[in-house]
Backbone as CSV, one residue per row, in Angstrom:
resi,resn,N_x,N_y,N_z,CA_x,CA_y,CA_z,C_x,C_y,C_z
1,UNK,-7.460,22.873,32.861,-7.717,24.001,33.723,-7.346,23.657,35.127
2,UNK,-7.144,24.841,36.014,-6.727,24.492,37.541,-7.599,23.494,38.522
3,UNK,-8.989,23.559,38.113,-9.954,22.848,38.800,-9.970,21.241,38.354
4,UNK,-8.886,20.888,37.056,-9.051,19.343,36.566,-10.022,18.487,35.892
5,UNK,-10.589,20.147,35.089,-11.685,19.937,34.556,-11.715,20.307,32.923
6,UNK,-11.244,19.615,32.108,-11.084,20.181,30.799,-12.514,19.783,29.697
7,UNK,-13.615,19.093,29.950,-14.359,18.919,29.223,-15.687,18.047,30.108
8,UNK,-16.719,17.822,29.464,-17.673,17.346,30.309,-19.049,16.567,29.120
9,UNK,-19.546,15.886,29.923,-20.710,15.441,28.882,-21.939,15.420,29.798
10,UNK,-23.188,16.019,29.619,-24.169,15.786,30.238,-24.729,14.309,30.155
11,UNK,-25.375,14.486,31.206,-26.589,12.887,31.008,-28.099,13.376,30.362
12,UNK,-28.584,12.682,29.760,-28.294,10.906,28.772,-27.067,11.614,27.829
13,UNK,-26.449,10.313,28.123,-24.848,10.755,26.931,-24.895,9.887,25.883
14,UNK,-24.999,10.696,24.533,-25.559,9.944,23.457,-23.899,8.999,22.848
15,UNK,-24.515,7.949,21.781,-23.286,7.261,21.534,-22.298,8.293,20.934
16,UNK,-23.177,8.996,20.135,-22.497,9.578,18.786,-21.815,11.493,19.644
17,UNK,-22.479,11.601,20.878,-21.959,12.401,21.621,-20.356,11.979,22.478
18,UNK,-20.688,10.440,22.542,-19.494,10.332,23.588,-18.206,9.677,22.234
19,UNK,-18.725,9.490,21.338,-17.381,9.163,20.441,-17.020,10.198,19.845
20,UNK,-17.617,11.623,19.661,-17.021,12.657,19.219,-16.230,13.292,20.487
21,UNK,-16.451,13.176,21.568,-15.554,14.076,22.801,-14.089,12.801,22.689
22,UNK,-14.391,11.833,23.070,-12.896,10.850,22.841,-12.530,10.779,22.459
23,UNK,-13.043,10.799,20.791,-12.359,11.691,19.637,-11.507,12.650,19.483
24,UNK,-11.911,13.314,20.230,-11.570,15.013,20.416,-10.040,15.321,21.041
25,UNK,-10.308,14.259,22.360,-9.367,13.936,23.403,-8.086,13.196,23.203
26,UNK,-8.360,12.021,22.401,-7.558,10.650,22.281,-6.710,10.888,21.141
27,UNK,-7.706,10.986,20.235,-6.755,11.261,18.783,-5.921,11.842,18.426
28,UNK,-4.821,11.955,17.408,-3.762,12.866,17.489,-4.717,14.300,17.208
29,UNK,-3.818,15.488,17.413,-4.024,16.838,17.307,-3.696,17.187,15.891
30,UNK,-4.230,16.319,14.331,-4.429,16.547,13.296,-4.720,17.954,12.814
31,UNK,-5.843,18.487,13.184,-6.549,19.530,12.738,-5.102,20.726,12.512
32,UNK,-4.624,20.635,13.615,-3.065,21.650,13.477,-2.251,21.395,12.309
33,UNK,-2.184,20.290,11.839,-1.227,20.074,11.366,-1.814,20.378,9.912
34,UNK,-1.290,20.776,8.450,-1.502,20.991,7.350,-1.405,19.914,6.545
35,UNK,-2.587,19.637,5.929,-3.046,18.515,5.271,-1.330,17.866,4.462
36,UNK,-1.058,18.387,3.873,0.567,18.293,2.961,1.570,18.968,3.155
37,UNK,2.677,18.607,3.495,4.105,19.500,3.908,4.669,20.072,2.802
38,UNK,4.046,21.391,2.274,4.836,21.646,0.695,6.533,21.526,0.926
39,UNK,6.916,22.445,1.966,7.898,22.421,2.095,9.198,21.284,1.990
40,UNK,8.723,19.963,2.439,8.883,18.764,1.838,9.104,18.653,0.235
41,UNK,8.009,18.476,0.299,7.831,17.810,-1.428,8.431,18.843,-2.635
42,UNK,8.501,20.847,-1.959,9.803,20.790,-2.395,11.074,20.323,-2.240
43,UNK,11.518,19.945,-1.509,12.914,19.644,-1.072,13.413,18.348,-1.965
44,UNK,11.842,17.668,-2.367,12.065,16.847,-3.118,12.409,17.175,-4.420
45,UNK,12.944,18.028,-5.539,13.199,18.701,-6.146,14.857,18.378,-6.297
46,UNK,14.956,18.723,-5.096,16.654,18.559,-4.973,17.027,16.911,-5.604
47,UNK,16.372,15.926,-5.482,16.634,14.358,-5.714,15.920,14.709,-7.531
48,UNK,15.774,15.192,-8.020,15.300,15.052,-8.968,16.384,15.145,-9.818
49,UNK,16.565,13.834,-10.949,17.349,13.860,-12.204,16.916,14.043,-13.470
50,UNK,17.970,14.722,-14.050,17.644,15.577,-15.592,17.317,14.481,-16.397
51,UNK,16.238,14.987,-17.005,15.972,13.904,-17.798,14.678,13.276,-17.301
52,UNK,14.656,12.528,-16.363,14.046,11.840,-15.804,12.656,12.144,-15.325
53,UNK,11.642,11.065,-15.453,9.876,11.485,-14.681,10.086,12.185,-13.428
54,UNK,9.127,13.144,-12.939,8.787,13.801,-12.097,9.289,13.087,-10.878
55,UNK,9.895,13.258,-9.992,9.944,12.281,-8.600,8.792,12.602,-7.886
56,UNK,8.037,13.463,-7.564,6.980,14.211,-6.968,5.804,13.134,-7.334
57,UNK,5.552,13.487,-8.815,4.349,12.711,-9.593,4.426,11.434,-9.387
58,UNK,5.746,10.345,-9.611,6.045,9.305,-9.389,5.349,8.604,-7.666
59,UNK,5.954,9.876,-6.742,5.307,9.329,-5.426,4.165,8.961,-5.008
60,UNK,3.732,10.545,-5.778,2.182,10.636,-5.496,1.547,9.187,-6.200
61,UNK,1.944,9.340,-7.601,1.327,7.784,-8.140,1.245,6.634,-7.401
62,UNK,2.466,6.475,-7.232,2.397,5.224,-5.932,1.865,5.426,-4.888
63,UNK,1.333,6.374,-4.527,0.202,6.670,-2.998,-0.741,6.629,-3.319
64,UNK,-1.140,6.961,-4.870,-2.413,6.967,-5.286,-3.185,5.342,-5.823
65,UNK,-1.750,4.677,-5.802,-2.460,3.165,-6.335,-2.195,2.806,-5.232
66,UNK,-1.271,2.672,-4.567,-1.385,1.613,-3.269,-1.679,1.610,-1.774
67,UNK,-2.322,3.308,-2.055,-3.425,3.747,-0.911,-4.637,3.140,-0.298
68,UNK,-5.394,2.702,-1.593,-6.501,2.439,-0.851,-6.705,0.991,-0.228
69,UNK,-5.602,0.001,-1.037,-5.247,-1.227,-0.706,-4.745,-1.280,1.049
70,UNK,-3.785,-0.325,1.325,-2.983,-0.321,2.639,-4.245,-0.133,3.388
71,UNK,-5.163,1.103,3.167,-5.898,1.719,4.326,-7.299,0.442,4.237
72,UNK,-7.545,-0.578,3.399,-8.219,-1.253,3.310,-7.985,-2.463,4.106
73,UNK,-6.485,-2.662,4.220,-5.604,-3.769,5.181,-6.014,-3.114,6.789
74,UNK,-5.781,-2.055,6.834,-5.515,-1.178,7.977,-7.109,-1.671,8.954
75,UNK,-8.092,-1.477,8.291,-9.241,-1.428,8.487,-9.494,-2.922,8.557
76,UNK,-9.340,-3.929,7.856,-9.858,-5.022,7.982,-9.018,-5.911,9.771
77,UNK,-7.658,-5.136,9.298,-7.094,-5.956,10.289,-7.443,-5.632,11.762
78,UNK,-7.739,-3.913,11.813,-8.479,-3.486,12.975,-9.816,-3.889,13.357
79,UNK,-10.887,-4.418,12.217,-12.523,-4.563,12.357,-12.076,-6.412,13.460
80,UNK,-11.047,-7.140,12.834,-10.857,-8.162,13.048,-10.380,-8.484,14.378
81,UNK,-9.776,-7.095,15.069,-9.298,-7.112,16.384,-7.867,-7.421,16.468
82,UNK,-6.974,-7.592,15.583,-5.750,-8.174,14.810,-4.945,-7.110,15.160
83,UNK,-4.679,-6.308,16.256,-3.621,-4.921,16.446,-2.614,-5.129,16.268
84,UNK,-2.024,-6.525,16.158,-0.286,-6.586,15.663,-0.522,-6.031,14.432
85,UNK,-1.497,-6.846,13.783,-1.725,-6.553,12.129,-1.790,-5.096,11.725
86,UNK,-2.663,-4.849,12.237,-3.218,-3.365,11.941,-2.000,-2.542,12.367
87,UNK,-1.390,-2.333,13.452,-0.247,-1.776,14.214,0.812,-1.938,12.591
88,UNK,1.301,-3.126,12.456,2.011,-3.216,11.058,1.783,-2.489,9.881
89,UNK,0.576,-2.905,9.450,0.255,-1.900,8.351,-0.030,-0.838,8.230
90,UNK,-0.276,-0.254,9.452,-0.245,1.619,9.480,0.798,2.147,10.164
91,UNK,2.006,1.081,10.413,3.124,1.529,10.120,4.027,1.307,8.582
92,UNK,3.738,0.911,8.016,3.960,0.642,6.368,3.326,1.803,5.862
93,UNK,2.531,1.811,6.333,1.309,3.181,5.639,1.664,4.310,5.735
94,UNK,2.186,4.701,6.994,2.631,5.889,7.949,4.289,6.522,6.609
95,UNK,4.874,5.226,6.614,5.853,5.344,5.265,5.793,6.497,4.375
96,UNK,4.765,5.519,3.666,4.205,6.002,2.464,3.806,7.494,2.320
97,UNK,2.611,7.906,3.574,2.173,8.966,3.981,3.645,9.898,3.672
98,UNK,4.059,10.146,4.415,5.464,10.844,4.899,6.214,10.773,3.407
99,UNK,6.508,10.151,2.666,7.238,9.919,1.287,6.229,11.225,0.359
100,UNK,5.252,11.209,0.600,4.428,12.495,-0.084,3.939,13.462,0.925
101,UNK,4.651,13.788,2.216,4.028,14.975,2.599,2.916,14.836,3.318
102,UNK,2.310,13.318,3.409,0.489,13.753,4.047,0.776,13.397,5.597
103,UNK,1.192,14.657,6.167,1.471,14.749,7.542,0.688,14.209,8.583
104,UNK,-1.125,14.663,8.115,-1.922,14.751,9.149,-2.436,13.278,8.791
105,UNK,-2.413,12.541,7.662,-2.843,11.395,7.617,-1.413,10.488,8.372
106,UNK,-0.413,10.873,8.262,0.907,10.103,9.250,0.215,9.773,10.116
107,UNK,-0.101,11.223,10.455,-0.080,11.033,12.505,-1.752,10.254,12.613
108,UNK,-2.168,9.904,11.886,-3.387,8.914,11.794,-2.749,7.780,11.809
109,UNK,-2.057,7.336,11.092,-1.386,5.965,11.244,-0.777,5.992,12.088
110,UNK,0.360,7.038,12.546,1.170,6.174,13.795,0.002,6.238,15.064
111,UNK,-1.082,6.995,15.252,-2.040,7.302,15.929,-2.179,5.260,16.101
112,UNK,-3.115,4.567,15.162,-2.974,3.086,14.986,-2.401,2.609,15.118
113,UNK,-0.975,2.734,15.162,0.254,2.041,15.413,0.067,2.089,16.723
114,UNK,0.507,2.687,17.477,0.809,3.172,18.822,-0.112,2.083,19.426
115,UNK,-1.788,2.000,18.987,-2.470,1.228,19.521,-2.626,0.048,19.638
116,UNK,-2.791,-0.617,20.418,-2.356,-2.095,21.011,-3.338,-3.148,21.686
117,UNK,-4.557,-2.153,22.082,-5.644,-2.915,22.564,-6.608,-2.953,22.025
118,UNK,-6.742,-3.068,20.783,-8.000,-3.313,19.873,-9.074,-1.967,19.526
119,UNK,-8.428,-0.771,20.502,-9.291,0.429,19.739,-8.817,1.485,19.003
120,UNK,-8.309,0.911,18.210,-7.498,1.358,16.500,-9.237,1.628,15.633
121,UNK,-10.152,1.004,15.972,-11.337,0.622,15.179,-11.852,2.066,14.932
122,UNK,-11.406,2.973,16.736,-12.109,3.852,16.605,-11.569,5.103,15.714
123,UNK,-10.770,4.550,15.120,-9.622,6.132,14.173,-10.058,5.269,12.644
124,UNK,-10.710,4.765,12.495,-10.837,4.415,10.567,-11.379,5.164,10.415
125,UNK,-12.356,5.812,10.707,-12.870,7.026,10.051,-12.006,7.805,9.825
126,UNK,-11.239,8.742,11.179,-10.096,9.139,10.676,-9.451,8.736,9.220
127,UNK,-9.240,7.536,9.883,-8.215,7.469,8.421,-8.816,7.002,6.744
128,UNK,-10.136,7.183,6.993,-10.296,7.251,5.661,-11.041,8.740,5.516
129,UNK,-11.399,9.664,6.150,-11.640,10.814,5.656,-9.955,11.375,5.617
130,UNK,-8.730,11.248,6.244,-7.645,11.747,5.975,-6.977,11.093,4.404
131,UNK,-7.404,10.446,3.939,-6.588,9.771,3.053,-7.218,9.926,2.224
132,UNK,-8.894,10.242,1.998,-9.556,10.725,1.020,-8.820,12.628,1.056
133,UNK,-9.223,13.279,2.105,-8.314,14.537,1.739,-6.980,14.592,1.118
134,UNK,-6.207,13.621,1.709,-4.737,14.004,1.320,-4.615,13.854,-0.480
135,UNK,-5.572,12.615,-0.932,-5.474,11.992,-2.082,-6.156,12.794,-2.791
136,UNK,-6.931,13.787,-2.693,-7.639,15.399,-3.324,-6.468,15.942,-3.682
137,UNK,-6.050,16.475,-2.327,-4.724,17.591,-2.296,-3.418,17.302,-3.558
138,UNK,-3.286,16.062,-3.482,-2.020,15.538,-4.013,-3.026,15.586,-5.951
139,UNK,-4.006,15.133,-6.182,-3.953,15.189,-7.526,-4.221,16.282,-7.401
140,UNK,-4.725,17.207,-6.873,-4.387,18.539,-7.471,-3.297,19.182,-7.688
141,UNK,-2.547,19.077,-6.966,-0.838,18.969,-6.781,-0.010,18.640,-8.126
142,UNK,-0.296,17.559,-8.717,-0.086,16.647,-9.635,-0.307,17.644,-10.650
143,UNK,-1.592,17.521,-10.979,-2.317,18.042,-12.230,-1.556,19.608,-12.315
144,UNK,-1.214,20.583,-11.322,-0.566,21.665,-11.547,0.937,21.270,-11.858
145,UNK,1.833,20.501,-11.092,2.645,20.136,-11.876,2.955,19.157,-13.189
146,UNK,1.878,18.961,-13.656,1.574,18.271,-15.291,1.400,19.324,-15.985
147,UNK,1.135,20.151,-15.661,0.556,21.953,-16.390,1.471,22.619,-16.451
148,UNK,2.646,22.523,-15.793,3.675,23.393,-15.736,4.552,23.187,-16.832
């Protein structure tokens, strides 16, 4: 706003008050973005050979097994203070994300990436409520194209 005033916290400022406004502020602008890029994962369609397993299902599989391992790296290497580490693996992660569409969990990882001074710690939540959503979305995803 013109006055340079976009948000405010009264006093006593609780913990769980002041990590939801920095939250709010700092973090990428997720909420905009749509949990899965259908539009994508059609396009993935086009790479698909006759004959051959699902490329779609195939991805998702591999996001679905080697998800919780990455975001488990992601987290340990951030609790540890390790931001090269962590920076690395949620750029590996960020990959993966993007290979199936989970946009808003991307911009969670490169969100970690980007970060460099040890407060990556404060986006694991993020990134494990995004990666628990995306990993909903996608077997449901799945399971309709197993039905088809």
């Amino acid at each position: 706003n013109d006055a340079g005033m976009d948000d405010y916290l009264s006093k006593p400022v609780g913990l769980r008050t002041l990590q939801d406004t920095l939250a709010r502020w700092l973090s990428p602008k997720t909420a905009a973005q749509p949990i899965l890029d259908f539009e994508f994962l059609d396009s993935l369609e086009d790479l698909q050979a006759e004959g051959k397993p699902d490329i779609v299902v195939e991805l998702v599989d591999y996001f679905q097994a080697a998800g919780p391992e990455k975001v488990k790296r992601i987290r340990e290497a951030a609790q540890s203070s390790d931001a090269a580490s962590a920076s690395r693996e949620a750029h590996s992660f960020k990959s993966t994300c993007h290979n199936v569409g989970a946009r808003r969990l991307a911009l969670v990882c490169q969100k970690i990436e980007d970060t460099q001074d040890g407060s990556s710690v404060g986006l694991l939540d993020k990134l494990d409520s995004e990666f628990t959503t995306a990993s909903t979305e996608l077997r449901a995803l799945v399971a309709k194209r197993k039905a088809m």
